[in-house]
Short mmCIF file of C-alpha atoms and ligand atoms in Angstrom, two decimals:
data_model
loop_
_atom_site.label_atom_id
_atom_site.label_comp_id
_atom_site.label_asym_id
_atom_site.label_seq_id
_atom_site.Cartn_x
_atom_site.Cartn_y
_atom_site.Cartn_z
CA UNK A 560 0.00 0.00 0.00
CA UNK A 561 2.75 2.75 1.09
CA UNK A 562 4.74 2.06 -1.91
CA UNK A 563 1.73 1.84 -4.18
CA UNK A 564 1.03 5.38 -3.10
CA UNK A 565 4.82 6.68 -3.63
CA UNK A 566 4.59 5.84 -6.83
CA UNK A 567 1.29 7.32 -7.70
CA UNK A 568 2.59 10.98 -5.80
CA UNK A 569 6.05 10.51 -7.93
CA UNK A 570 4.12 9.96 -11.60
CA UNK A 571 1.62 13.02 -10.29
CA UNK A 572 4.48 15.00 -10.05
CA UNK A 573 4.73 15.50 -13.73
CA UNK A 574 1.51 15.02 -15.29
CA UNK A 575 -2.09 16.01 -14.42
CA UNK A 576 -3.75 13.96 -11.83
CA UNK A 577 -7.43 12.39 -12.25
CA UNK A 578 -9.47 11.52 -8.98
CA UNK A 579 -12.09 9.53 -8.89
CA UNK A 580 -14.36 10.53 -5.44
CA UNK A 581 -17.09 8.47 -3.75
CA UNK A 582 -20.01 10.40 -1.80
CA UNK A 583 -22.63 8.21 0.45
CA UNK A 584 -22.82 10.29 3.94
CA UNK A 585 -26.70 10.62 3.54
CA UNK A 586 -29.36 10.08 1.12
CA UNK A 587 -27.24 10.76 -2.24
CA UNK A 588 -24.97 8.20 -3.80
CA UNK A 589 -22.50 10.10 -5.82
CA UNK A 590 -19.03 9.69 -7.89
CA UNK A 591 -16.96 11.93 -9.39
CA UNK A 592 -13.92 12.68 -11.50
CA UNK A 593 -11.56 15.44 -10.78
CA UNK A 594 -8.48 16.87 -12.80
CA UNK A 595 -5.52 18.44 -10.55
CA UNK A 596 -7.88 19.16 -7.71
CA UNK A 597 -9.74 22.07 -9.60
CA UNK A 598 -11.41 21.11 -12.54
CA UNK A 599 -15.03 18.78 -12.51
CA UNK A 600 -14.58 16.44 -15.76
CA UNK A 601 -18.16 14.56 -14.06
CA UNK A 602 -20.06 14.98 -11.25
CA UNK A 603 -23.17 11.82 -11.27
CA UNK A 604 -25.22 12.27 -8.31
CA UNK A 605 -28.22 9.61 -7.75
CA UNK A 606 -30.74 10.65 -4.92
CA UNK A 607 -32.65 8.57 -2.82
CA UNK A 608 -34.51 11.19 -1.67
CA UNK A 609 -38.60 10.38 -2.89
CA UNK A 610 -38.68 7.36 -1.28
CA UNK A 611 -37.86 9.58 2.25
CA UNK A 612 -39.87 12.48 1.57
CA UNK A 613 -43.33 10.64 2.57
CA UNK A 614 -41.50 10.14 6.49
CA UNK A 615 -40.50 13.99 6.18
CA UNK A 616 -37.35 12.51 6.78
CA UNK A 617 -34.22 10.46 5.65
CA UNK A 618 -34.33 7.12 7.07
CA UNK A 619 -31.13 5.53 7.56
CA UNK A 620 -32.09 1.47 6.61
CA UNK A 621 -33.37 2.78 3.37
CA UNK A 622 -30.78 5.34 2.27
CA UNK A 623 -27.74 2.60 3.10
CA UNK A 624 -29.65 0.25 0.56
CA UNK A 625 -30.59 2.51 -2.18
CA UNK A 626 -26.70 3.35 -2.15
CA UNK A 627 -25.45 -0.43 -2.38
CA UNK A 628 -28.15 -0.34 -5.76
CA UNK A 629 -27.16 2.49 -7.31
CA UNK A 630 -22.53 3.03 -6.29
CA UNK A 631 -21.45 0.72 -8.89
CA UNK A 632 -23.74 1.97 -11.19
CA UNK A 633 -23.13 5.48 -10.55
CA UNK A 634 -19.18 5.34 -10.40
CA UNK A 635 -19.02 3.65 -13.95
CA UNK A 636 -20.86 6.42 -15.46
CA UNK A 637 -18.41 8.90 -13.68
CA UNK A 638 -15.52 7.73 -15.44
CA UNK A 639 -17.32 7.21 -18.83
CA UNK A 640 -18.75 10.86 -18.46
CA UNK A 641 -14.77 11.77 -17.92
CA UNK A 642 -13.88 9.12 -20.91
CA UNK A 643 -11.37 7.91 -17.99
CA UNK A 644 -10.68 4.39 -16.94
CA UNK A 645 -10.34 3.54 -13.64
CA UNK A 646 -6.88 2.67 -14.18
CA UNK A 647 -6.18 5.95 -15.68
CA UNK A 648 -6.97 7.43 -11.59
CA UNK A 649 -4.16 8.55 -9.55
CA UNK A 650 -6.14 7.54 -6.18
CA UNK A 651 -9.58 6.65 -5.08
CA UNK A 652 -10.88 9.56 -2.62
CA UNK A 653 -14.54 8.94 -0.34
CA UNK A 654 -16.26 10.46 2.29
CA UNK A 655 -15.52 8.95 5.60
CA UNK A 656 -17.83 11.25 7.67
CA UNK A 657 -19.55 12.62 9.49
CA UNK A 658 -22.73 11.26 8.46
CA UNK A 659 -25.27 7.91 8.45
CA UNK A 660 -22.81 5.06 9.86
CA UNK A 661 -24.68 2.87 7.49
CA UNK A 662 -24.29 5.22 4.43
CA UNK A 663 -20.78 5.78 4.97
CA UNK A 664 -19.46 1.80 5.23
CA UNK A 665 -21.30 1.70 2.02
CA UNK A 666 -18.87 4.39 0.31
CA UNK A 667 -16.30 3.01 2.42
CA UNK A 668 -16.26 -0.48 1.30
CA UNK A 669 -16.94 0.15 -2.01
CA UNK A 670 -13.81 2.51 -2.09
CA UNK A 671 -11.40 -0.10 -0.31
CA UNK A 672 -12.81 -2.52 -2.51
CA UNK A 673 -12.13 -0.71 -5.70
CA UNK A 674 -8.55 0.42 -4.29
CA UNK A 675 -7.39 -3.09 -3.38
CA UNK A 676 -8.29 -4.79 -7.05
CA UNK A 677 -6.60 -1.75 -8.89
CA UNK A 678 -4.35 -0.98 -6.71
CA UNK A 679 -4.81 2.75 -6.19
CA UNK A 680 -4.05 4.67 -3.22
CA UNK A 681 -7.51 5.51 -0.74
CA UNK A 682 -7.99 8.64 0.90
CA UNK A 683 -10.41 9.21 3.60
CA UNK A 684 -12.52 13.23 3.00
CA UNK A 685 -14.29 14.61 5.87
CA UNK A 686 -17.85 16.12 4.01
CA UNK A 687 -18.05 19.23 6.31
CA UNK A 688 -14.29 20.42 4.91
CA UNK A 689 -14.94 19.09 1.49
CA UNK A 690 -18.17 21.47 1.33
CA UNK A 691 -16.06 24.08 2.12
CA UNK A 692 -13.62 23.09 -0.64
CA UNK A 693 -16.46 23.05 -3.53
CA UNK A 694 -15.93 27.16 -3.90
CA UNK A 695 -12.16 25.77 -5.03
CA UNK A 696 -13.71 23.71 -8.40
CA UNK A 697 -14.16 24.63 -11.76
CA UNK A 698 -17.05 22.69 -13.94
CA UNK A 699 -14.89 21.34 -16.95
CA UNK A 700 -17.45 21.17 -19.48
CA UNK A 701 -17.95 24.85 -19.44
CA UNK A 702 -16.65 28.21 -18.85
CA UNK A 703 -17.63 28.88 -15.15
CA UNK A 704 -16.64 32.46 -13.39
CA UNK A 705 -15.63 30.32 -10.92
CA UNK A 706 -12.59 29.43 -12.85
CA UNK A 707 -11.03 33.00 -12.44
CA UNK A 708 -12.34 34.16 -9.28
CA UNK A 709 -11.55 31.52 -6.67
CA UNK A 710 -11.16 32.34 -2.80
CA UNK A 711 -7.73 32.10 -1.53
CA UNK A 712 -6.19 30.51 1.55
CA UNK A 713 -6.50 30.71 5.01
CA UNK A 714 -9.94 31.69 5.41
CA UNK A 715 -12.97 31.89 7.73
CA UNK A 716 -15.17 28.45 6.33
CA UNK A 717 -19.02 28.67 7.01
CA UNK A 718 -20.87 25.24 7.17
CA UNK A 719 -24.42 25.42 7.00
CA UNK A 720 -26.19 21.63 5.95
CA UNK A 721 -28.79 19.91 7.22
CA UNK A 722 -26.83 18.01 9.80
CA UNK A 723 -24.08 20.62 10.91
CA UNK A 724 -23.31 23.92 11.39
CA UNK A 725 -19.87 24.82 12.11
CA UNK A 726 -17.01 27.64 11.56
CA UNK A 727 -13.82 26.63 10.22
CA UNK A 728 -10.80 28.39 10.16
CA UNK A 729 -8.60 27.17 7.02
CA UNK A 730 -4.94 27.32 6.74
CA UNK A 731 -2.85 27.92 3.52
CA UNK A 732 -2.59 24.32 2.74
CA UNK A 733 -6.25 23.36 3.24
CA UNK A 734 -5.44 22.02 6.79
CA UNK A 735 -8.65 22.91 8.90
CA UNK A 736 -9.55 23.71 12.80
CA UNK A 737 -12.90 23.77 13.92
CA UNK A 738 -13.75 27.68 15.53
CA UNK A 739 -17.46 26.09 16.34
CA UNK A 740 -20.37 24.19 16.35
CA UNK A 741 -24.44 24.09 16.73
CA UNK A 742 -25.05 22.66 20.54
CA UNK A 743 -28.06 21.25 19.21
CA UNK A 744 -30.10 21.74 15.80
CA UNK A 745 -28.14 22.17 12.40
CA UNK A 746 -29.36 25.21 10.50
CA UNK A 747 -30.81 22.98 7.73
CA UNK A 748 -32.44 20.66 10.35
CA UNK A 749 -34.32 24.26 11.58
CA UNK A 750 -35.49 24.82 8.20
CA UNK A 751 -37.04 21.32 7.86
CA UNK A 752 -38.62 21.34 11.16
CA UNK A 753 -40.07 24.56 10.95
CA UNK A 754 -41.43 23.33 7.22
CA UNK A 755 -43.06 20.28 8.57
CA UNK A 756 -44.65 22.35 11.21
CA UNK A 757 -46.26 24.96 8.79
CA UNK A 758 -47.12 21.65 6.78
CA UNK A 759 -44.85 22.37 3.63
CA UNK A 760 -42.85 19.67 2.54
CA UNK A 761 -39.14 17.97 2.44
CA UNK A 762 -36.45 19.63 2.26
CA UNK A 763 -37.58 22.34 4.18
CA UNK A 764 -35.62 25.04 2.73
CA UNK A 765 -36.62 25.67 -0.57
CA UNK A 766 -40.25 25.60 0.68
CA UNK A 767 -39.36 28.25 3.22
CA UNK A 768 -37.35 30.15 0.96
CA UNK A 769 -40.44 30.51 -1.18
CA UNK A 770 -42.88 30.92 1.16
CA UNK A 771 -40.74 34.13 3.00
CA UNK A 772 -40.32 35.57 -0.91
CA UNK A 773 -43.84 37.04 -0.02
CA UNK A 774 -43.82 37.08 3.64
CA UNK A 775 -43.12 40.89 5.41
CA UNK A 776 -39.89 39.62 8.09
CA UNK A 777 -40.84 42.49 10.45
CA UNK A 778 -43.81 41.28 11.78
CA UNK A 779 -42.30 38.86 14.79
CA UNK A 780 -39.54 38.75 16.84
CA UNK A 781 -37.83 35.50 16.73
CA UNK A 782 -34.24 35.29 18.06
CA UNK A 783 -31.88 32.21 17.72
CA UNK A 784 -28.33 34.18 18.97
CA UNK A 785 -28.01 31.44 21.28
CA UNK A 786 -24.50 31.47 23.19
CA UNK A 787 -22.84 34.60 23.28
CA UNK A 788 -19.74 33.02 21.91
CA UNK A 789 -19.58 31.42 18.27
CA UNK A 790 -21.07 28.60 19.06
CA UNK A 791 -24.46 28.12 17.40
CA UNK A 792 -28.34 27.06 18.62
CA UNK A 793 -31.17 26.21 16.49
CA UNK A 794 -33.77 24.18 18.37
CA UNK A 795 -35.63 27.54 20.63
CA UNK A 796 -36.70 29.13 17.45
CA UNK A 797 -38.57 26.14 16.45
CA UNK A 798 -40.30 26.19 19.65
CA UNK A 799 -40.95 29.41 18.56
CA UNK A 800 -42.67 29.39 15.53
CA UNK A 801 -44.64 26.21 16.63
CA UNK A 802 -46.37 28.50 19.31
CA UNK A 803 -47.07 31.27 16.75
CA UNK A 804 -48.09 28.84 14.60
CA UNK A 805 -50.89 27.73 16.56
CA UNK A 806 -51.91 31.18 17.80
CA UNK A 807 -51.95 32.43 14.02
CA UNK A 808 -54.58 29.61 12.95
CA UNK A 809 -52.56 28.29 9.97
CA UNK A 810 -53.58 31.48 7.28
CA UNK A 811 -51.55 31.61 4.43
CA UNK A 812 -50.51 35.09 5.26
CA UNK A 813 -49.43 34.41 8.64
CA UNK A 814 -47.73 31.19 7.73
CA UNK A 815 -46.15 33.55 4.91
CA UNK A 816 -44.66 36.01 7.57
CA UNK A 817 -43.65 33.11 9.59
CA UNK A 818 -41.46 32.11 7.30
CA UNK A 819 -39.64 34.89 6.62
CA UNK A 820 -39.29 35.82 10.22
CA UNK A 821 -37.82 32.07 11.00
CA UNK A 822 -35.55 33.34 7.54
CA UNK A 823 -34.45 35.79 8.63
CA UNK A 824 -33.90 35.50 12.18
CA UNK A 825 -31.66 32.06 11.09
CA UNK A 826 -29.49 34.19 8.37
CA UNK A 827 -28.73 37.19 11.22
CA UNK A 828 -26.98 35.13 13.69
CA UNK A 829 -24.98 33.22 10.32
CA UNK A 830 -24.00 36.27 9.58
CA UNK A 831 -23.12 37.97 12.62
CA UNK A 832 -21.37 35.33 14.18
CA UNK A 833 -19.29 34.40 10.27
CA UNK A 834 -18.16 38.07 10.20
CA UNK A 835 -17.26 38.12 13.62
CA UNK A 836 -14.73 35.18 13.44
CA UNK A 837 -13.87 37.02 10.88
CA UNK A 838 -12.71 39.76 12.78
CA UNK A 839 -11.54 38.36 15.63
CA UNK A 840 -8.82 36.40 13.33
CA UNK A 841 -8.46 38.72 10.90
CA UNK A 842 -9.23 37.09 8.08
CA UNK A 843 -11.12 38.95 5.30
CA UNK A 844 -12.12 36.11 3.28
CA UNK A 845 -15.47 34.10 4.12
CA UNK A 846 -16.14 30.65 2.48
CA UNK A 847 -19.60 29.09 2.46
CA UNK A 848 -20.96 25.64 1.73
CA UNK A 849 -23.68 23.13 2.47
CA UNK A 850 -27.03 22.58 1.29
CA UNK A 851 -28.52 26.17 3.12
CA UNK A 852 -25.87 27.93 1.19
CA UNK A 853 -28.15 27.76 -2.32
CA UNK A 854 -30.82 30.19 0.10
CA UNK A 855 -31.09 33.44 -2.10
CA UNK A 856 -31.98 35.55 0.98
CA UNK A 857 -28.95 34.38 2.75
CA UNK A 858 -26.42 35.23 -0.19
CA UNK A 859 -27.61 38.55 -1.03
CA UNK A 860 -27.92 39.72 2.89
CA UNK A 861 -24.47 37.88 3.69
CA UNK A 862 -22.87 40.33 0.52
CA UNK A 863 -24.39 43.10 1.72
CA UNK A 864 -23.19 42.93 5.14
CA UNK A 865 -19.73 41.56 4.71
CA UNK A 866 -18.80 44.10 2.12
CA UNK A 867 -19.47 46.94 4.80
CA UNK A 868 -17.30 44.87 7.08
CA UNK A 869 -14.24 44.43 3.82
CA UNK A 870 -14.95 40.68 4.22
CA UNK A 871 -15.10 39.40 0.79
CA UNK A 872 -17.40 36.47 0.69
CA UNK A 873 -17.71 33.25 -1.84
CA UNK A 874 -20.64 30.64 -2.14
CA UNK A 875 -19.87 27.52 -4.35
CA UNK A 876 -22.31 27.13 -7.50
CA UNK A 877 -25.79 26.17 -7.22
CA UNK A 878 -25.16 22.31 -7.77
CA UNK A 879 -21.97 21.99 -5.72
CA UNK A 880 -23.80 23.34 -2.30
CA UNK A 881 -25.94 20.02 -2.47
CA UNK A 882 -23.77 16.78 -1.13
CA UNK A 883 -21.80 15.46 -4.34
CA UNK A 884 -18.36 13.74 -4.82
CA UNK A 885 -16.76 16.11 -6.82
CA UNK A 886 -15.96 18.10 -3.44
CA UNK A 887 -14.94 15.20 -2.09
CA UNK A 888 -12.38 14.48 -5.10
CA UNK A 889 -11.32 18.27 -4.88
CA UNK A 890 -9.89 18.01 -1.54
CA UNK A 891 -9.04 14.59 -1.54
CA UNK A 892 -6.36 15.70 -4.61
CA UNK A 893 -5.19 17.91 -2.19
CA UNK A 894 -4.19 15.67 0.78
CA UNK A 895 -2.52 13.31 -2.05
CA UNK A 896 -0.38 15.90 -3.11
CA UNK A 897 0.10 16.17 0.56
CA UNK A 898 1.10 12.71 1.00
CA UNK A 899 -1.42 12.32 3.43
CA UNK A 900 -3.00 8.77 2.65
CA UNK A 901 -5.68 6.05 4.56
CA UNK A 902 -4.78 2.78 5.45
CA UNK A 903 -7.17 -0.01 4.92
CA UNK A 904 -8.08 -0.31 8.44
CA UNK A 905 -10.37 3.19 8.00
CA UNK A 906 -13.63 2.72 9.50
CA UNK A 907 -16.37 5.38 9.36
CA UNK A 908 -15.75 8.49 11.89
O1 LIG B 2461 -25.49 19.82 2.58
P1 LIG B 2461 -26.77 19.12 2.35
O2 LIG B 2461 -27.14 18.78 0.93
O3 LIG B 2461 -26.84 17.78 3.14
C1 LIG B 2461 -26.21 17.60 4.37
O4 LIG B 2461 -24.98 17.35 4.38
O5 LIG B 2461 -26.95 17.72 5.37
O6 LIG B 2461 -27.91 20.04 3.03
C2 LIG B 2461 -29.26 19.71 3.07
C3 LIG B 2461 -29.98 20.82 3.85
C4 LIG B 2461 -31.43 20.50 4.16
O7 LIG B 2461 -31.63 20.66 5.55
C5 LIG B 2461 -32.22 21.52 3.35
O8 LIG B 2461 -33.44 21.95 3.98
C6 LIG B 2461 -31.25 22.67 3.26
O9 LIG B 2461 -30.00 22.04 3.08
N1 LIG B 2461 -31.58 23.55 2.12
C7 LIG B 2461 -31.93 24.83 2.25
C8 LIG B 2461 -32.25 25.29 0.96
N2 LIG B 2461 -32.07 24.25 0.08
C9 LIG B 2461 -31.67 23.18 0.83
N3 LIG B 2461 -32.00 25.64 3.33
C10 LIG B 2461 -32.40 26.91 3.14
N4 LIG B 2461 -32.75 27.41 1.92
C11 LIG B 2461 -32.69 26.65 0.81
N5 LIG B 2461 -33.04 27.15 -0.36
ZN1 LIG B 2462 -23.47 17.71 3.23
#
């Protein structure tokens, strides 16, 4: 294994180097190909997702099988999408948390699998940095903005899915340290909570998103600040809205302002407590990523305020906030060219 991977870094050293990444942490089975850690040459994602959305929720026994269907599948069409073979890839990159313990061994397996029988070097991603690392690709197949203005290292990294919310502070050579965390609810999870209690559907956010877009967010006074430090809290506010729910009788206009006071609310502590790590290490550069990152509201408001503040800010594109394996692949190149490898005793973390 150690000198299978010497080799591999040696031949990179002159040539471009293709990664193939493997995404299963939740309810989307994904593979990707990546060129020199930057550019997307395919990006398959297969979602399990309508046979959850009935239980307003993913459940974990059925997203672990629909990814042993569909990995094999959805890996071979990676690498014809990227007319590569797998024995063209430098090394095999996956996702080895957080997220669903059953999800993950599926990725996981798969990946040592494919490593042992061709003999490729594995590399274990964490998902919560590799989100952060999507604002670092470029889609290959066309000419993205994204290819010229990129975000540089170290930075402040935002996190905002539906299972984590976290601040990240990134060094020059994509090394992370975690600033903080949500002490209970994710973000994300608020959104889909507070959609299942107005009755919307699943995901939550895009419903919300919507619903606010004609909501006035000055009507109530819902605060999720939580701890005074950077630390984040997301489960009062739902507590919240379920009261006002009830005492509003379930109108359309009052579910309407609802949501964009929950909106809003949710994007003013991001905010404040983003540009105030920020501040307090100096940094002036702001990364964002995770599913809650494709919120309209939330971009535009986090522009506005961070430009007052000289913080420039950067938000991956629309179809890179969403889990995928191309993020994983992206930062997975990186810790290659590191040296940094996984041993085939990784387990799920
Ligand atoms: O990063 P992601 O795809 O999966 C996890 O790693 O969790 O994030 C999914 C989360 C869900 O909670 C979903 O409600 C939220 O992202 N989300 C949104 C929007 N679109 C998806 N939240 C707010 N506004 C949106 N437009
Ligand atoms: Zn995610």
């Amino acid at each position: 294994m150690y000198l299978n991977c010497l080799n591999s870094f040696y031949r990179m050293k002159n040539r471009k180097t293709l990664t193939l990444g493997i995404e299963t942490s939740c309810d989307e089975t994904s593979a990707a190909v990546v060129e020199n850690a930057d550019v997307v040459l395919s990006n398959i994602v297969a979602s399990s997702l309508k046979f959850h959305q009935k239980y307003n929720g993913i459940i974990p026994e059925i997203a672990s099988r629909a990814h042993i269907e569909s990995i094999s599948l959805v890996c071979r069409q990676a690498l014809d999408k990227a007319a590569a073979k797998i024995q063209d890839v430098d090394c095999i990159c996956l996702t080895k948390g957080p997220g669903l313990i059953g999800s993950l061994l599926v990725g996981v397996t798969f990946a040592k699998g494919l490593s042992l029988a061709h003999n490729k070097p594995l590399i274990g991603v964490n998902h919560l940095e590799a989100h952060l690392y999507a604002n670092f690709l470029s889609q290959g197949n066309r000419t993205s903005s994204r290819a010229y203005i990129k975000p540089r290292p170290p930075f402040i990294g935002l996190v905002v899915s539906g299972g984590h919310t976290n601040l990240f502070y990134a060094e020059r050579d994509f090394s992370f340290k975690i600033l903080s965390s949500t002490l209970d609810d994710a973000a994300g999870e608020a959104f889909d909570k507070v959609s299942r209690i107005l009755k919307l559907g699943y995901p939550g956010g895009p419903y919300i998103e919507r619903l606010a877009r004609k909501g006035d967010p000055r009507t109530l006074k819902f605060n999720c600040q939580g701890s005074k430090g950077l630390d984040f809290s997301f489960s009062g506010i739902k507590t919240s809205v379920l009261l006002e729910a009830k005492k509003s009788g379930g109108s359309i206009k009052a579910k309407r302002n609802i949501a964009a006071c929950f909106q809003k609310a949710v994007v003013d502590t991001l905010i404040e407590k983003s540009l105030r790590a920020c501040m307090r290490n100096k940094l002036y550069t702001l990364v964002v990523g995770g599913g809650v990152a494709v919120n309209r509201y939330f971009q535009g408001r986090l522009y506005q305020e961070a430009r007052l503040k000289g913080v420039k800010v950067f938000f991956p594109d629309k179809g890179l906030c969403m889990d995928n394996a191309a993020m994983i692949a992206g930062l997975g190149s990186r810790l290659f060219r590191r040296g940094i490898f996984s041993n085939y005793y990784l387990s799920p973390s």
